[in-house]
Amino acid sequence: MASRTPAVLQFLKNQKPQKLFRVLNKIEGYGVGRRVTRVIWKQEERSPNLPISYWTVTKVIPHKVELRTGKVWGVLTWKGTSEARERRVRSPLKKHWKLLPK
């Protein structure tokens, strides 16, 4: 579970929000196994003792023609509680995504 340590908060502040596929495109294997979060979930400074809500990426299928879009699946962890199974990530084309540190 990711906590809101000062290092994590600083990492999130230094990133510019981008579309999900643009974030994952920079990482080897399209970021499978990495965690991503949305800016609109208000992670910063609200309540530092609460766990962060994030997606753990499990599968990525890039678009065959242009590699800037595609389909992404993952496991949602919402306020510290993980879902039992993977599902398709919603709103990947909105510019609200940031990568969490390992």
Short mmCIF file of N, CA and C in Angstrom, two decimals:
data_model
loop_
_atom_site.label_atom_id
_atom_site.label_comp_id
_atom_site.label_asym_id
_atom_site.label_seq_id
_atom_site.Cartn_x
_atom_site.Cartn_y
_atom_site.Cartn_z
N MET A 1 0.84 -1.17 0.00
CA MET A 1 0.00 0.00 0.00
C MET A 1 0.89 1.24 0.00
N ALA A 2 0.58 2.18 -0.82
CA ALA A 2 1.35 3.42 -0.90
C ALA A 2 0.85 4.41 0.13
N SER A 3 1.77 5.02 0.83
CA SER A 3 1.37 6.04 1.79
C SER A 3 1.78 7.40 1.26
N ARG A 4 1.29 8.42 1.89
CA ARG A 4 1.55 9.78 1.44
C ARG A 4 2.78 10.35 2.14
N THR A 5 3.92 9.74 1.93
CA THR A 5 5.15 10.24 2.51
C THR A 5 5.55 11.51 1.79
N PRO A 6 6.40 12.33 2.40
CA PRO A 6 6.84 13.56 1.72
C PRO A 6 7.50 13.29 0.37
N ALA A 7 8.22 12.18 0.24
CA ALA A 7 8.87 11.86 -1.04
C ALA A 7 7.82 11.57 -2.13
N VAL A 8 6.75 10.84 -1.79
CA VAL A 8 5.70 10.54 -2.76
C VAL A 8 4.96 11.82 -3.15
N LEU A 9 4.65 12.67 -2.18
CA LEU A 9 3.96 13.92 -2.48
C LEU A 9 4.80 14.82 -3.37
N GLN A 10 6.12 14.89 -3.11
CA GLN A 10 7.00 15.71 -3.95
C GLN A 10 7.08 15.14 -5.36
N PHE A 11 7.14 13.81 -5.47
CA PHE A 11 7.18 13.15 -6.78
C PHE A 11 5.92 13.49 -7.58
N LEU A 12 4.76 13.45 -6.95
CA LEU A 12 3.51 13.77 -7.63
C LEU A 12 3.44 15.25 -8.02
N LYS A 13 3.94 16.14 -7.19
CA LYS A 13 3.89 17.57 -7.50
C LYS A 13 4.77 17.91 -8.69
N ASN A 14 5.90 17.21 -8.84
CA ASN A 14 6.84 17.52 -9.91
C ASN A 14 6.40 17.01 -11.27
N GLN A 15 5.42 16.14 -11.33
CA GLN A 15 4.96 15.60 -12.61
C GLN A 15 3.86 16.46 -13.20
N LYS A 16 3.86 16.53 -14.51
CA LYS A 16 2.79 17.21 -15.22
C LYS A 16 1.72 16.17 -15.57
N PRO A 17 0.44 16.42 -15.29
CA PRO A 17 -0.60 15.45 -15.64
C PRO A 17 -0.66 15.24 -17.15
N GLN A 18 -0.80 13.97 -17.56
CA GLN A 18 -0.84 13.62 -18.97
C GLN A 18 -1.89 12.54 -19.19
N LYS A 19 -2.14 12.24 -20.47
CA LYS A 19 -3.02 11.12 -20.80
C LYS A 19 -2.34 9.84 -20.34
N LEU A 20 -3.14 8.86 -19.96
CA LEU A 20 -2.61 7.62 -19.40
C LEU A 20 -1.63 6.93 -20.35
N PHE A 21 -1.96 6.85 -21.61
CA PHE A 21 -1.08 6.13 -22.53
C PHE A 21 0.23 6.87 -22.74
N ARG A 22 0.22 8.18 -22.64
CA ARG A 22 1.46 8.94 -22.76
C ARG A 22 2.37 8.66 -21.55
N VAL A 23 1.79 8.49 -20.38
CA VAL A 23 2.56 8.15 -19.19
C VAL A 23 3.15 6.75 -19.33
N LEU A 24 2.33 5.79 -19.77
CA LEU A 24 2.78 4.39 -19.85
C LEU A 24 3.70 4.13 -21.04
N ASN A 25 3.60 4.93 -22.07
CA ASN A 25 4.40 4.75 -23.28
C ASN A 25 5.89 4.93 -23.01
N LYS A 26 6.25 5.69 -21.99
CA LYS A 26 7.64 5.98 -21.67
C LYS A 26 8.33 4.85 -20.90
N ILE A 27 7.55 3.90 -20.42
CA ILE A 27 8.07 2.85 -19.55
C ILE A 27 8.16 1.54 -20.31
N GLU A 28 9.19 0.78 -20.02
CA GLU A 28 9.36 -0.52 -20.66
C GLU A 28 8.17 -1.43 -20.35
N GLY A 29 7.68 -2.12 -21.38
CA GLY A 29 6.52 -3.00 -21.21
C GLY A 29 5.23 -2.25 -20.98
N TYR A 30 5.19 -0.99 -21.41
CA TYR A 30 4.01 -0.13 -21.22
C TYR A 30 3.57 -0.03 -19.76
N GLY A 31 4.49 -0.16 -18.85
CA GLY A 31 4.19 0.08 -17.45
C GLY A 31 3.40 -1.01 -16.74
N VAL A 32 3.39 -2.21 -17.28
CA VAL A 32 2.68 -3.30 -16.62
C VAL A 32 3.34 -3.55 -15.26
N GLY A 33 2.53 -3.56 -14.21
CA GLY A 33 3.03 -3.71 -12.86
C GLY A 33 3.24 -2.40 -12.13
N ARG A 34 3.22 -1.28 -12.84
CA ARG A 34 3.41 0.03 -12.21
C ARG A 34 2.07 0.59 -11.74
N ARG A 35 2.13 1.60 -10.88
CA ARG A 35 0.94 2.22 -10.34
C ARG A 35 0.78 3.63 -10.90
N VAL A 36 -0.45 3.97 -11.26
CA VAL A 36 -0.78 5.30 -11.76
C VAL A 36 -1.97 5.84 -10.98
N THR A 37 -2.04 7.16 -10.88
CA THR A 37 -3.13 7.79 -10.16
C THR A 37 -3.64 8.98 -10.96
N ARG A 38 -4.82 9.45 -10.63
CA ARG A 38 -5.42 10.61 -11.31
C ARG A 38 -5.30 11.83 -10.42
N VAL A 39 -5.01 12.96 -11.04
CA VAL A 39 -4.85 14.21 -10.31
C VAL A 39 -6.15 14.61 -9.62
N ILE A 40 -7.27 14.35 -10.26
CA ILE A 40 -8.56 14.78 -9.70
C ILE A 40 -8.95 14.00 -8.45
N TRP A 41 -8.19 12.96 -8.10
CA TRP A 41 -8.46 12.22 -6.87
C TRP A 41 -7.90 12.92 -5.64
N LYS A 42 -7.28 14.07 -5.84
CA LYS A 42 -6.81 14.94 -4.75
C LYS A 42 -5.92 14.20 -3.75
N GLN A 43 -4.77 13.74 -4.21
CA GLN A 43 -3.85 12.99 -3.36
C GLN A 43 -3.09 13.89 -2.38
N GLU A 44 -2.73 15.08 -2.82
CA GLU A 44 -1.81 15.92 -2.07
C GLU A 44 -2.42 16.55 -0.84
N GLU A 45 -1.72 16.46 0.25
CA GLU A 45 -1.90 17.25 1.46
C GLU A 45 -3.28 17.24 2.09
N ARG A 46 -4.20 16.51 1.57
CA ARG A 46 -5.54 16.52 2.17
C ARG A 46 -5.55 15.84 3.52
N SER A 47 -5.11 14.64 3.54
CA SER A 47 -5.03 13.88 4.78
C SER A 47 -3.87 12.91 4.65
N PRO A 48 -2.70 13.27 5.14
CA PRO A 48 -1.51 12.49 4.89
C PRO A 48 -1.53 11.08 5.48
N ASN A 49 -2.44 10.78 6.37
CA ASN A 49 -2.48 9.44 6.97
C ASN A 49 -3.29 8.44 6.15
N LEU A 50 -4.09 8.93 5.21
CA LEU A 50 -4.89 8.03 4.38
C LEU A 50 -4.05 7.46 3.25
N PRO A 51 -4.31 6.21 2.86
CA PRO A 51 -3.58 5.65 1.72
C PRO A 51 -4.01 6.28 0.41
N ILE A 52 -3.15 6.18 -0.59
CA ILE A 52 -3.40 6.76 -1.90
C ILE A 52 -4.29 5.83 -2.72
N SER A 53 -5.16 6.40 -3.52
CA SER A 53 -5.96 5.63 -4.47
C SER A 53 -5.21 5.59 -5.79
N TYR A 54 -5.13 4.41 -6.40
CA TYR A 54 -4.35 4.25 -7.62
C TYR A 54 -4.79 3.00 -8.38
N TRP A 55 -4.34 2.91 -9.65
CA TRP A 55 -4.51 1.73 -10.48
C TRP A 55 -3.16 1.02 -10.57
N THR A 56 -3.15 -0.31 -10.45
CA THR A 56 -1.97 -1.11 -10.76
C THR A 56 -2.20 -1.70 -12.13
N VAL A 57 -1.38 -1.33 -13.10
CA VAL A 57 -1.56 -1.73 -14.50
C VAL A 57 -1.22 -3.22 -14.65
N THR A 58 -2.15 -3.99 -15.24
CA THR A 58 -1.94 -5.43 -15.43
C THR A 58 -1.83 -5.83 -16.88
N LYS A 59 -2.46 -5.08 -17.79
CA LYS A 59 -2.43 -5.44 -19.20
C LYS A 59 -2.63 -4.20 -20.04
N VAL A 60 -1.85 -4.10 -21.14
CA VAL A 60 -1.95 -2.96 -22.05
C VAL A 60 -1.97 -3.48 -23.47
N ILE A 61 -2.95 -3.01 -24.24
CA ILE A 61 -3.02 -3.34 -25.67
C ILE A 61 -2.96 -2.02 -26.43
N PRO A 62 -1.78 -1.70 -27.03
CA PRO A 62 -1.69 -0.45 -27.78
C PRO A 62 -2.45 -0.52 -29.09
N HIS A 63 -2.89 0.65 -29.56
CA HIS A 63 -3.56 0.73 -30.86
C HIS A 63 -2.57 0.31 -31.93
N LYS A 64 -3.02 -0.44 -32.93
CA LYS A 64 -2.11 -1.02 -33.93
C LYS A 64 -1.46 0.03 -34.81
N VAL A 65 -2.14 1.12 -35.10
CA VAL A 65 -1.59 2.12 -36.02
C VAL A 65 -0.80 3.18 -35.26
N GLU A 66 -1.44 3.82 -34.32
CA GLU A 66 -0.75 4.85 -33.54
C GLU A 66 -0.58 4.37 -32.12
N LEU A 67 0.60 4.49 -31.58
CA LEU A 67 0.89 3.96 -30.26
C LEU A 67 0.58 4.97 -29.15
N ARG A 68 -0.19 6.01 -29.46
CA ARG A 68 -0.54 7.00 -28.45
C ARG A 68 -1.83 6.66 -27.73
N THR A 69 -2.56 5.67 -28.22
CA THR A 69 -3.80 5.26 -27.58
C THR A 69 -3.83 3.75 -27.47
N GLY A 70 -4.81 3.23 -26.77
CA GLY A 70 -4.96 1.80 -26.62
C GLY A 70 -5.89 1.49 -25.47
N LYS A 71 -5.88 0.22 -25.06
CA LYS A 71 -6.73 -0.22 -23.97
C LYS A 71 -5.83 -0.64 -22.80
N VAL A 72 -6.26 -0.28 -21.60
CA VAL A 72 -5.47 -0.55 -20.40
C VAL A 72 -6.37 -1.22 -19.37
N TRP A 73 -5.86 -2.29 -18.74
CA TRP A 73 -6.55 -2.98 -17.67
C TRP A 73 -5.70 -2.90 -16.41
N GLY A 74 -6.36 -2.97 -15.27
CA GLY A 74 -5.63 -2.92 -14.02
C GLY A 74 -6.52 -3.26 -12.84
N VAL A 75 -5.91 -3.22 -11.67
CA VAL A 75 -6.61 -3.46 -10.41
C VAL A 75 -6.68 -2.13 -9.67
N LEU A 76 -7.88 -1.70 -9.32
CA LEU A 76 -8.08 -0.43 -8.64
C LEU A 76 -7.91 -0.61 -7.13
N THR A 77 -7.10 0.26 -6.54
CA THR A 77 -6.99 0.35 -5.09
C THR A 77 -7.56 1.70 -4.71
N TRP A 78 -8.70 1.68 -4.03
CA TRP A 78 -9.39 2.91 -3.67
C TRP A 78 -9.31 3.11 -2.16
N LYS A 79 -8.57 4.12 -1.75
CA LYS A 79 -8.39 4.47 -0.34
C LYS A 79 -7.93 3.27 0.48
N GLY A 80 -7.00 2.51 -0.10
CA GLY A 80 -6.39 1.39 0.61
C GLY A 80 -7.04 0.05 0.41
N THR A 81 -8.19 -0.03 -0.24
CA THR A 81 -8.89 -1.29 -0.46
C THR A 81 -8.78 -1.67 -1.93
N SER A 82 -8.14 -2.83 -2.20
CA SER A 82 -7.97 -3.29 -3.58
C SER A 82 -9.16 -4.13 -4.02
N GLU A 83 -9.48 -4.03 -5.30
CA GLU A 83 -10.53 -4.87 -5.86
C GLU A 83 -9.99 -6.28 -6.05
N ALA A 84 -10.89 -7.24 -6.17
CA ALA A 84 -10.49 -8.64 -6.27
C ALA A 84 -10.01 -9.02 -7.67
N ARG A 85 -10.48 -8.33 -8.69
CA ARG A 85 -10.10 -8.72 -10.05
C ARG A 85 -9.77 -7.49 -10.88
N GLU A 86 -9.11 -7.75 -12.02
CA GLU A 86 -8.76 -6.64 -12.89
C GLU A 86 -9.97 -6.22 -13.73
N ARG A 87 -9.93 -4.96 -14.14
CA ARG A 87 -10.96 -4.44 -15.04
C ARG A 87 -10.34 -3.34 -15.89
N ARG A 88 -11.06 -2.93 -16.90
CA ARG A 88 -10.55 -1.92 -17.81
C ARG A 88 -10.52 -0.56 -17.12
N VAL A 89 -9.41 0.15 -17.31
CA VAL A 89 -9.24 1.47 -16.71
C VAL A 89 -10.12 2.46 -17.45
N ARG A 90 -10.88 3.23 -16.71
CA ARG A 90 -11.78 4.22 -17.30
C ARG A 90 -11.05 5.55 -17.45
N SER A 91 -11.46 6.32 -18.43
CA SER A 91 -10.96 7.67 -18.70
C SER A 91 -9.46 7.74 -18.99
N PRO A 92 -8.92 6.84 -19.81
CA PRO A 92 -7.47 6.91 -20.08
C PRO A 92 -7.08 8.08 -20.98
N LEU A 93 -8.03 8.68 -21.70
CA LEU A 93 -7.70 9.76 -22.62
C LEU A 93 -7.74 11.14 -21.98
N LYS A 94 -8.16 11.22 -20.73
CA LYS A 94 -8.17 12.50 -20.03
C LYS A 94 -6.77 12.80 -19.51
N LYS A 95 -6.43 14.07 -19.47
CA LYS A 95 -5.09 14.48 -19.04
C LYS A 95 -5.03 14.64 -17.52
N HIS A 96 -5.29 13.57 -16.81
CA HIS A 96 -5.32 13.61 -15.35
C HIS A 96 -4.38 12.60 -14.73
N TRP A 97 -3.51 11.95 -15.47
CA TRP A 97 -2.77 10.80 -14.96
C TRP A 97 -1.34 11.15 -14.57
N LYS A 98 -0.89 10.53 -13.47
CA LYS A 98 0.50 10.65 -13.01
C LYS A 98 0.97 9.26 -12.59
N LEU A 99 2.25 9.05 -12.73
CA LEU A 99 2.88 7.80 -12.34
C LEU A 99 3.32 7.88 -10.89
N LEU A 100 3.06 6.83 -10.12
CA LEU A 100 3.53 6.77 -8.74
C LEU A 100 4.92 6.15 -8.71
N PRO A 101 5.76 6.53 -7.77
CA PRO A 101 7.09 5.91 -7.67
C PRO A 101 6.98 4.45 -7.27
N LYS A 102 8.01 3.67 -7.62
CA LYS A 102 8.01 2.23 -7.27
C LYS A 102 8.05 2.03 -5.79
#
